[in-house]
Amino acid sequence: MTFPNPTRLEKVGSDWRGAYRRHQAEINRLMLITVTFLTCMLLFSLHRYFTYYTSYDHGLFNQIFWNNLHGRFFQSSLTSANSVAVLADNKIPIVNFVHLGQHFVPTFLLWLPVYAVFPHPATMVVLQVVLMTAGGVVLYALARHYLSSNLAWWITAGYFSAIAVIGPTFANFYEHCQFPLFTFGMLLAMEKRRWWIFWIMVLLVLGIREDAGITLFGIGLFLLLSRRHPKLGAALCVLSFVYVVLVTNVVITQFSEDNPRLYMASRFARFAPGNPSPSTLEVLWGMITHPLELLQAVLLPFDRRFFYLVGQWIPLAFIPALSPASWIMSGVPLLTIFTQSGQTALSITIRYAVAIVPGVFYGAILWWAHQSRRPLPPPPEPVSWWQTMGWSLRNRQLTPAFRKFWAVCLTLSIVATITSNPNQAFYFLIPESFRPWVFVPLTTQWQRTGIMNDMVRQVPPEATVSVTTNIIPQLSTRRKIIRLPGLLLKDENGQVDQMEYLIADLWRIERYMTIYRPERTRMQTIVPTLDRLIQDKSYGILEVRDKIVFLRRGVPSNPDALAAWGPLKQELLAAVEKLVNQ
């Protein structure tokens, strides 16, 4: 029988302790920015939810998770209310509409065990923040594969400071929060030659959403053109192209016509004129055969596209603008964003911006990793700050001057994010508008939150309900829910049900209708609808508090609430008319 050599064991233990001490500072720095990001995002995101500033899509995805938990996979009455059948064909929304007809999101099933343990709308907030944070940690590991711990830390700090990361994380829960984790995980597995993990991550990226293959196509194109992994790059390009075409033209259309009629026709109509339901192939062919139209869509208006790119580049000190890898990998998803119609696609604080992040950051890592073959001599002394910066960029060195510049860029990125009030996360700090003045103090919203909580608690879990947009998330853990002024919902048997409870936050609509036209339309529709229901006594008005109205079907009205409704109705309609006539 042999025994371990005590001297050897002591040497191994000493080496391990030395390695641990060497890496402890690196781990502490990473933990500092990770925990700071996680804590701040959770604090403001949960506050946004609990004070009724989350909105429609948060409730929609929570309802999908809740239905998944009960075996009704991907069904949602809220998705149905936003479908082309309701919006264009004026049909009654259905309770068993399958969300996969709008977006193909199989990876939601990965997180169902988490939701099963915490079946609450706030779980969606925590899940999104944790996934985005985890993406930053994997990014650090990817950067460390090439770079020093110091440079990897700066890149990770750029991720946690990015407008395209912070802004979408504050948004309602969306599929895109999975992009950084899965895509950076795929790239890290590729660098480590862990091919079985790589292909699992590829499948997970594709499962995020039907158009996730566009991001993969950009990465595959880079691997092909750079000749780093030409066969792998070609395989990714073919796989992603076939996947997007197959899912958008075959799979999704088995559930509904929403993708061609609602999304492709509205966002890419210029490339398929006269076609009410173009396929992805038809839109792509339209781009190829109309190059001038495509060029105009990509470049104009130039200022919005320029500032969008600046927003993506600034947390990395504009290095992605110099990196061919960043241009290639992010160029393909950027093309789909720049060619879309409408204003939301070019907003860097919403979900679409997250699809650009992996290519931008991986390209920056590769730029820093590519050291000059003929290093330049150190800059002569003394030199100007600008000369030092130029030497740093040519020789790709993280000099003290460049670190200062990078710190300024990180600060500007954070300040720009906060002052833009992304997804109204800082509504109590940043006015929504100065002219006209629109601002909601924190004490005011807390007081109103208590009133809405009282009304929400009075709605039984099994009851059917129709509410204004900001109350949908809190009541979305149920089978039947729609948005006011909608009142009807069709069940699986074709029977049309009228909602039992109605809650309308008219104060919120009144406050924001001065700057948002859709809110005016809602006020013009909801107030007369509620008045008609009260007058014909099909619904009884139970409570009116702080311009929040609570009704129930088939019960008599509360005399005090009924007396308060008349003056409130006149006040709100007069306010709308005044705005319309301005």
XYZ file of C-alpha atoms in Angstrom:
582
model
C 0.000 0.000 0.000
C 1.401 3.407 -1.067
C 0.789 6.789 0.484
C 0.863 10.242 -1.173
C 4.074 12.177 -0.898
C 3.473 14.915 1.722
C 5.969 17.199 0.003
C 4.187 16.843 -3.342
C 0.785 17.470 -1.738
C 2.148 20.560 -0.049
C 3.563 21.808 -3.378
C 0.221 21.218 -5.176
C -1.653 23.017 -2.427
C 0.797 25.906 -2.541
C 0.439 26.195 -6.340
C -3.355 26.135 -6.063
C -3.377 28.834 -3.396
C -0.998 30.948 -5.456
C -3.173 30.607 -8.553
C -6.258 31.456 -6.500
C -4.618 34.610 -5.145
C -3.502 35.627 -8.637
C -7.024 35.333 -9.969
C -8.819 36.663 -6.909
C -8.450 40.307 -7.938
C -9.704 39.475 -11.433
C -12.725 37.626 -10.029
C -13.489 40.462 -7.622
C -13.463 43.048 -10.413
C -15.781 40.931 -12.536
C -18.092 40.318 -9.588
C -18.208 44.034 -8.827
C -19.614 45.100 -12.188
C -21.794 41.981 -12.509
C -23.448 42.372 -9.117
C -23.818 46.124 -9.621
C -25.577 45.604 -12.947
C -27.763 42.798 -11.598
C -28.771 44.742 -8.485
C -29.558 48.006 -10.263
C -31.474 46.327 -13.062
C -33.522 44.215 -10.663
C -34.273 47.191 -8.432
C -35.556 49.492 -11.175
C -37.169 46.734 -13.259
C -39.141 45.321 -10.332
C -40.107 48.843 -9.292
C -41.347 49.418 -12.839
C -43.487 46.284 -12.606
C -44.921 46.822 -9.134
C -45.860 50.432 -9.878
C -47.808 49.440 -13.018
C -45.385 50.663 -15.668
C -44.946 47.360 -17.452
C -47.411 46.930 -20.284
C -49.087 44.702 -22.829
C -46.318 42.338 -23.930
C -45.200 41.615 -20.389
C -48.688 40.311 -19.645
C -48.808 38.493 -22.971
C -45.650 36.484 -22.293
C -46.636 35.837 -18.690
C -49.938 34.404 -19.923
C -48.046 32.178 -22.380
C -45.833 30.820 -19.594
C -48.875 30.284 -17.373
C -50.712 28.422 -20.158
C -47.577 26.357 -20.861
C -47.519 25.411 -17.197
C -51.090 24.110 -17.515
C -50.456 22.145 -20.708
C -51.986 24.700 -23.098
C -48.721 25.295 -24.902
C -48.145 28.782 -26.307
C -51.819 29.778 -26.132
C -52.700 33.403 -25.369
C -55.869 35.470 -25.602
C -53.673 38.585 -25.514
C -51.770 37.420 -28.603
C -55.097 36.777 -30.297
C -56.217 40.353 -29.615
C -53.085 41.531 -31.475
C -53.500 39.134 -34.384
C -54.327 40.026 -37.968
C -57.668 38.228 -37.604
C -58.741 40.778 -34.975
C -56.901 43.889 -36.164
C -57.598 43.516 -39.893
C -60.537 41.128 -40.195
C -62.493 42.426 -37.164
C -62.955 38.976 -35.673
C -63.487 38.301 -31.978
C -60.266 37.255 -30.194
C -60.066 33.621 -29.151
C -58.824 32.151 -25.923
C -56.763 29.362 -27.521
C -54.836 31.355 -30.127
C -51.340 29.854 -30.497
C -48.564 32.440 -30.198
C -46.322 30.396 -32.504
C -48.355 31.816 -35.379
C -46.718 35.185 -34.699
C -43.306 34.249 -33.317
C -41.656 30.845 -33.135
C -40.203 30.731 -29.603
C -39.574 27.103 -28.538
C -36.754 28.052 -26.127
C -39.390 29.425 -23.740
C -39.836 25.822 -22.637
C -36.328 25.899 -21.156
C -37.447 28.323 -18.486
C -40.756 26.643 -17.688
C -39.323 24.818 -14.614
C -38.293 28.200 -13.191
C -41.774 29.584 -13.794
C -43.310 26.449 -12.259
C -41.524 27.237 -8.991
C -42.377 30.974 -9.142
C -45.601 31.319 -11.219
C -45.859 35.099 -11.012
C -45.580 37.956 -13.537
C -42.603 39.348 -11.618
C -40.724 36.140 -12.456
C -40.526 37.376 -16.036
C -38.712 40.506 -14.828
C -36.170 38.522 -12.819
C -35.645 35.989 -15.607
C -34.891 38.694 -18.167
C -32.415 40.505 -15.923
C -30.639 37.277 -14.946
C -30.330 36.119 -18.565
C -28.897 39.439 -19.714
C -26.471 39.431 -16.763
C -25.383 35.864 -17.516
C -24.652 36.953 -21.081
C -22.142 39.472 -19.726
C -20.356 36.823 -17.657
C -20.014 34.525 -20.683
C -18.763 37.498 -22.703
C -15.983 37.978 -20.147
C -14.942 34.333 -20.538
C -14.976 34.783 -24.327
C -12.827 37.915 -24.090
C -10.353 36.189 -21.739
C -9.778 33.518 -24.383
C -7.934 36.173 -26.402
C -7.178 39.095 -24.126
C -5.679 40.028 -20.796
C -7.904 40.221 -17.750
C -7.674 44.010 -17.799
C -8.869 44.356 -21.387
C -11.537 41.675 -20.929
C -12.845 43.619 -17.924
C -13.150 46.802 -19.972
C -15.094 45.002 -22.695
C -17.422 43.457 -20.114
C -17.870 46.848 -18.472
C -18.833 48.115 -21.923
C -21.503 45.422 -22.151
C -22.989 46.291 -18.768
C -22.932 49.995 -19.708
C -24.354 49.624 -23.207
C -27.559 51.414 -24.169
C -28.487 48.369 -26.275
C -28.184 46.178 -23.163
C -29.621 48.333 -20.378
C -32.540 49.742 -22.362
C -33.994 46.416 -23.604
C -33.432 44.819 -20.191
C -35.762 47.443 -18.713
C -38.402 46.593 -21.327
C -41.221 44.108 -21.027
C -40.064 40.494 -21.124
C -39.041 39.503 -24.660
C -37.416 36.569 -26.440
C -34.326 38.651 -27.215
C -33.003 38.522 -23.641
C -31.658 35.054 -24.512
C -29.457 36.311 -27.371
C -26.306 37.323 -25.408
C -26.146 34.144 -23.318
C -26.698 31.689 -26.165
C -24.687 33.537 -28.814
C -21.661 34.293 -26.627
C -21.885 30.704 -25.340
C -21.812 29.430 -28.926
C -18.760 31.566 -29.779
C -16.948 30.518 -26.607
C -17.603 26.848 -27.383
C -16.215 27.422 -30.883
C -13.032 29.000 -29.518
C -12.599 26.133 -27.042
C -13.305 23.542 -29.776
C -16.208 22.096 -27.752
C -18.188 21.244 -30.848
C -21.036 19.375 -29.201
C -21.702 22.408 -27.006
C -21.337 24.649 -30.038
C -24.098 22.886 -31.980
C -26.375 22.798 -28.961
C -25.935 26.564 -28.657
C -26.617 26.981 -32.374
C -29.935 25.194 -31.940
C -30.756 27.297 -28.896
C -30.032 30.509 -30.807
C -32.317 29.381 -33.620
C -34.993 28.537 -31.067
C -35.051 32.072 -29.670
C -37.219 33.375 -32.480
C -37.948 32.718 -36.138
C -35.598 35.488 -37.309
C -32.707 34.606 -34.963
C -31.054 32.868 -37.886
C -30.246 36.313 -39.298
C -27.756 36.893 -36.469
C -26.286 33.428 -37.030
C -25.991 34.121 -40.761
C -23.836 37.192 -40.006
C -21.520 35.123 -37.810
C -21.328 32.373 -40.414
C -20.543 34.928 -43.107
C -17.639 36.256 -41.042
C -16.223 32.769 -40.454
C -16.463 32.118 -44.178
C -14.969 35.397 -45.436
C -12.206 35.510 -42.815
C -11.318 31.859 -43.579
C -11.072 31.110 -39.887
C -13.595 28.270 -40.219
C -14.796 28.440 -43.831
C -16.661 25.125 -43.801
C -18.301 25.924 -40.472
C -19.201 29.403 -41.710
C -20.785 28.025 -44.863
C -22.722 25.487 -42.796
C -24.031 28.238 -40.473
C -25.080 30.385 -43.438
C -26.950 27.529 -45.102
C -28.511 26.307 -41.858
C -29.690 29.738 -40.745
C -31.063 30.660 -44.183
C -32.959 27.389 -44.545
C -34.256 27.656 -40.975
C -35.610 31.201 -41.393
C -37.244 30.362 -44.729
C -38.702 27.092 -43.469
C -40.070 28.461 -40.202
C -41.497 31.709 -41.599
C -43.019 30.163 -44.728
C -44.073 26.710 -43.556
C -44.117 26.244 -39.779
C -45.580 29.540 -38.592
C -48.233 29.629 -41.285
C -49.672 26.397 -39.918
C -50.903 28.382 -36.918
C -51.978 31.726 -38.417
C -51.409 34.214 -41.235
C -49.885 36.814 -38.951
C -46.290 36.643 -40.145
C -46.896 37.471 -43.829
C -49.938 39.702 -43.354
C -49.122 41.501 -40.115
C -45.315 41.675 -40.034
C -43.870 41.274 -43.514
C -46.580 43.339 -45.203
C -46.329 46.217 -42.727
C -42.567 46.353 -42.151
C -41.239 45.519 -45.623
C -44.093 46.723 -47.835
C -41.736 48.818 -49.992
C -40.052 45.650 -51.252
C -43.321 43.861 -52.073
C -45.675 46.585 -53.313
C -49.253 45.487 -53.827
C -48.708 42.161 -52.078
C -50.924 41.946 -48.948
C -49.099 38.914 -47.541
C -45.521 38.633 -48.857
C -43.286 35.777 -47.784
C -39.711 36.243 -46.606
C -38.440 34.981 -49.976
C -40.594 37.503 -51.823
C -39.301 40.333 -49.640
C -35.718 39.155 -50.145
C -36.232 38.997 -53.906
C -37.706 42.488 -53.776
C -34.527 43.740 -52.095
C -32.303 42.056 -54.675
C -34.256 43.354 -57.653
C -34.628 46.900 -56.305
C -31.050 47.833 -55.271
C -31.680 51.593 -55.302
C -34.709 51.191 -53.060
C -32.612 48.987 -50.771
C -29.772 51.514 -50.660
C -32.186 54.305 -49.830
C -33.764 52.223 -47.054
C -30.354 51.450 -45.566
C -29.008 55.002 -45.635
C -31.993 57.297 -45.111
C -32.703 59.088 -42.927
C -28.948 59.147 -42.367
C -28.940 60.937 -39.010
C -31.079 58.308 -37.255
C -28.944 55.478 -38.591
C -25.722 57.258 -37.692
C -26.769 57.889 -34.100
C -28.041 54.310 -33.829
C -24.576 53.046 -34.744
C -22.957 55.509 -32.344
C -25.164 54.146 -29.582
C -23.987 50.613 -30.360
C -20.297 51.614 -30.565
C -19.844 54.065 -27.711
C -19.567 51.540 -24.820
C -16.618 49.967 -26.651
C -14.930 53.328 -27.317
C -15.901 53.136 -31.011
C -13.596 50.178 -31.677
C -16.375 48.247 -33.543
C -16.352 51.025 -36.151
C -12.739 50.020 -36.917
C -13.319 46.272 -36.779
C -14.159 44.503 -40.072
C -15.379 41.528 -38.021
C -17.961 43.718 -36.260
C -19.180 45.153 -39.542
C -19.636 41.726 -41.117
C -21.281 40.006 -38.147
C -23.563 42.864 -37.163
C -24.152 44.001 -40.741
C -26.709 41.320 -41.598
C -29.056 41.925 -38.620
C -28.462 45.673 -39.046
C -29.728 45.372 -42.612
C -33.043 43.967 -41.401
C -33.390 46.780 -38.862
C -32.471 49.594 -41.247
C -34.825 48.376 -43.977
C -37.896 48.114 -41.732
C -40.632 50.705 -41.893
C -41.776 52.549 -38.791
C -40.044 54.325 -35.938
C -39.555 51.563 -33.363
C -36.988 49.452 -35.226
C -34.336 52.169 -34.920
C -34.889 52.673 -31.207
C -31.778 51.344 -29.492
C -33.596 50.852 -26.177
C -35.996 48.176 -27.456
C -35.515 44.461 -28.040
C -34.327 44.504 -31.682
C -31.061 46.185 -30.652
C -30.000 43.120 -28.632
C -29.598 41.051 -31.812
C -26.799 43.422 -32.879
C -24.854 43.159 -29.609
C -23.068 39.785 -30.122
C -21.501 40.771 -33.447
C -20.451 44.195 -32.167
C -18.729 42.847 -29.046
C -17.152 39.752 -30.582
C -15.772 41.899 -33.382
C -14.246 44.254 -30.817
C -12.596 41.316 -29.039
C -11.040 40.129 -32.299
C -9.832 43.636 -33.115
C -7.980 43.924 -29.814
C -6.624 40.388 -30.177
C -5.045 41.134 -33.556
C -1.725 42.647 -32.548
C 0.333 44.426 -35.174
C 2.971 42.194 -36.777
C 5.443 45.067 -36.777
C 4.880 46.887 -33.484
C 5.460 50.595 -33.662
C 8.041 52.119 -31.339
C 6.720 53.890 -28.257
C 5.525 57.429 -28.960
C 8.176 60.117 -28.477
C 8.032 62.261 -25.374
C 6.385 64.604 -24.841
C 3.349 64.002 -27.074
C -0.183 65.313 -27.189
C -3.111 63.308 -25.938
C -4.368 62.958 -29.522
C -0.998 61.626 -30.729
C -0.988 59.096 -27.897
C -4.514 57.988 -28.840
C -3.469 57.554 -32.470
C -0.458 55.471 -31.460
C -2.713 53.328 -29.221
C -5.126 52.596 -32.046
C -2.418 51.808 -34.605
C -0.614 49.491 -32.228
C -3.797 48.291 -30.470
C -2.523 48.973 -26.982
C -4.642 49.802 -23.936
C -2.646 52.830 -22.867
C -3.577 55.108 -19.930
C -4.792 57.725 -22.416
C -7.109 55.257 -24.117
C -8.386 53.974 -20.766
C -9.395 57.534 -19.880
C -11.148 57.915 -23.217
C -12.909 54.579 -22.731
C -14.023 55.601 -19.223
C -15.541 58.773 -20.683
C -17.370 56.682 -23.300
C -18.765 54.355 -20.631
C -19.939 57.334 -18.609
C -21.590 58.915 -21.644
C -23.311 55.638 -22.482
C -24.773 55.324 -18.981
C -25.813 58.992 -18.855
C -27.429 58.747 -22.299
C -29.305 55.642 -21.196
C -30.655 57.191 -18.015
C -31.644 60.497 -19.604
C -33.500 58.677 -22.402
C -35.713 57.098 -19.709
C -35.728 53.700 -21.458
C -39.141 52.051 -21.340
C -40.167 54.564 -18.645
C -37.959 52.822 -16.066
C -37.029 56.231 -14.613
C -40.431 57.849 -15.019
C -40.185 59.277 -11.488
C -36.785 60.874 -12.192
C -36.992 61.991 -15.831
C -39.981 63.978 -17.170
C -41.662 62.303 -20.112
C -42.057 65.710 -21.741
C -41.137 69.309 -20.948
C -43.561 71.002 -23.332
C -46.187 70.041 -22.363
C -44.962 69.141 -18.907
C -45.583 65.437 -18.212
C -44.047 64.042 -15.053
C -45.248 61.499 -12.484
C -43.760 61.951 -8.991
C -42.848 58.806 -7.113
C -45.208 59.531 -4.199
C -48.104 60.048 -6.599
C -47.552 56.719 -8.358
C -47.085 54.840 -5.088
C -50.416 56.184 -3.871
C -52.085 55.176 -7.130
C -50.421 51.761 -6.963
C -52.161 51.091 -3.652
C -55.548 51.908 -5.206
C -54.943 49.647 -8.211
C -53.721 46.836 -5.961
C -56.989 47.061 -3.992
C -59.021 46.728 -7.186
C -56.860 43.945 -8.638
C -57.252 41.903 -5.450
C -61.027 41.998 -5.866
C -60.837 40.127 -9.193
C -61.028 36.339 -8.590
C -58.240 34.254 -10.187
C -60.686 32.416 -12.468
C -62.644 35.499 -13.538
C -62.588 36.961 -17.036
C -61.315 40.511 -17.191
C -60.685 43.438 -19.535
C -58.379 46.229 -18.376
C -56.306 49.108 -19.659
C -52.783 48.374 -20.866
C -50.786 49.083 -17.706
C -52.910 46.736 -15.554
C -52.671 43.753 -17.917
C -49.427 42.241 -16.484
C -50.765 42.072 -12.917
C -53.895 40.199 -14.038
C -52.389 38.087 -16.832
C -52.009 34.892 -14.789
C -55.345 33.627 -16.068
C -56.954 32.059 -19.115
C -59.212 34.893 -20.289
C -57.989 38.467 -20.374
C -58.114 41.173 -23.041
C -57.493 44.903 -23.257
C -60.140 47.597 -23.038
C -62.195 48.626 -24.923
C -62.442 44.940 -25.891
C -65.224 43.106 -24.062
C -65.723 39.814 -25.930
C -63.649 36.647 -26.056
C -64.435 33.361 -27.806
C -63.666 30.071 -26.015
C -62.558 26.730 -27.458
C -66.154 25.709 -28.135
C -66.939 28.839 -30.122
C -69.007 30.409 -27.342
C -68.543 34.168 -26.988
C -68.084 35.381 -23.413
C -68.406 38.937 -22.156
C -65.770 39.874 -19.602
C -66.910 39.877 -15.981
C -64.642 42.619 -14.587
C -63.400 45.868 -16.092
C -60.685 48.146 -14.680
C -59.706 51.368 -16.455
C -56.851 53.587 -15.311
C -58.143 56.757 -16.960
C -55.728 58.986 -15.011
C -52.794 57.295 -16.742
C -54.341 57.717 -20.190
C -55.216 61.348 -19.476
C -51.681 62.108 -18.307
C -49.986 60.688 -21.410
C -52.526 61.516 -24.117
C -51.080 65.030 -24.346
C -47.919 63.591 -25.953
C -49.023 60.220 -27.373
C -51.770 60.190 -29.991
C -52.734 56.525 -29.441
C -53.677 57.432 -25.867
C -56.128 60.033 -27.179
C -57.777 57.387 -29.332
C -58.038 55.062 -26.353
C -59.665 57.763 -24.250
C -62.118 58.598 -27.038
C -63.086 54.924 -27.235
C -62.946 53.703 -23.645
C -64.915 56.473 -21.912
C -68.000 56.230 -24.188
C -67.833 52.423 -23.986
C -67.831 52.449 -20.185
C -70.602 55.055 -20.106
C -72.791 52.953 -22.398
C -72.280 49.863 -20.253
C -73.147 51.812 -17.112
C -76.199 53.475 -18.636
C -77.718 50.237 -19.955
C -76.978 48.639 -16.571
C -75.178 45.639 -18.089
C -72.287 46.566 -15.805
C -72.359 48.189 -12.418
C -69.743 50.752 -11.496
C -68.399 49.719 -8.115
C -65.645 52.227 -7.465
C -64.107 55.425 -8.808
C -60.886 56.470 -7.112
C -58.252 58.810 -8.498
C -59.786 58.420 -11.984
C -59.444 54.635 -11.809
C -62.779 52.990 -12.590
C -63.844 49.509 -11.482
C -66.887 47.757 -13.002
C -68.495 44.332 -12.711
C -70.984 42.709 -15.021
C -74.550 42.084 -13.825
C -74.450 43.971 -10.528
C -76.066 47.289 -9.531
C -73.912 50.403 -9.474
C -72.623 51.878 -6.242
C -74.521 55.209 -5.833
C -71.410 57.133 -4.791
C -69.363 55.727 -7.668
C -72.191 56.439 -10.110
C -72.406 60.040 -8.889
C -68.650 60.460 -9.347
C -68.682 58.980 -12.846
C -70.778 61.703 -14.490
C -68.433 64.659 -13.775
C -65.361 62.511 -14.489
C -66.740 61.470 -17.863
C -67.421 65.071 -18.853
C -63.963 66.194 -17.695
C -62.139 63.511 -19.659
C -64.106 63.953 -22.882
C -63.616 67.724 -22.687
C -59.856 67.226 -22.259
C -59.711 64.996 -25.336
C -61.746 67.415 -27.421
C -59.462 70.262 -26.435
C -56.400 68.307 -27.582
C -58.012 67.317 -30.861
C -58.953 70.914 -31.631
C -55.491 72.312 -30.923
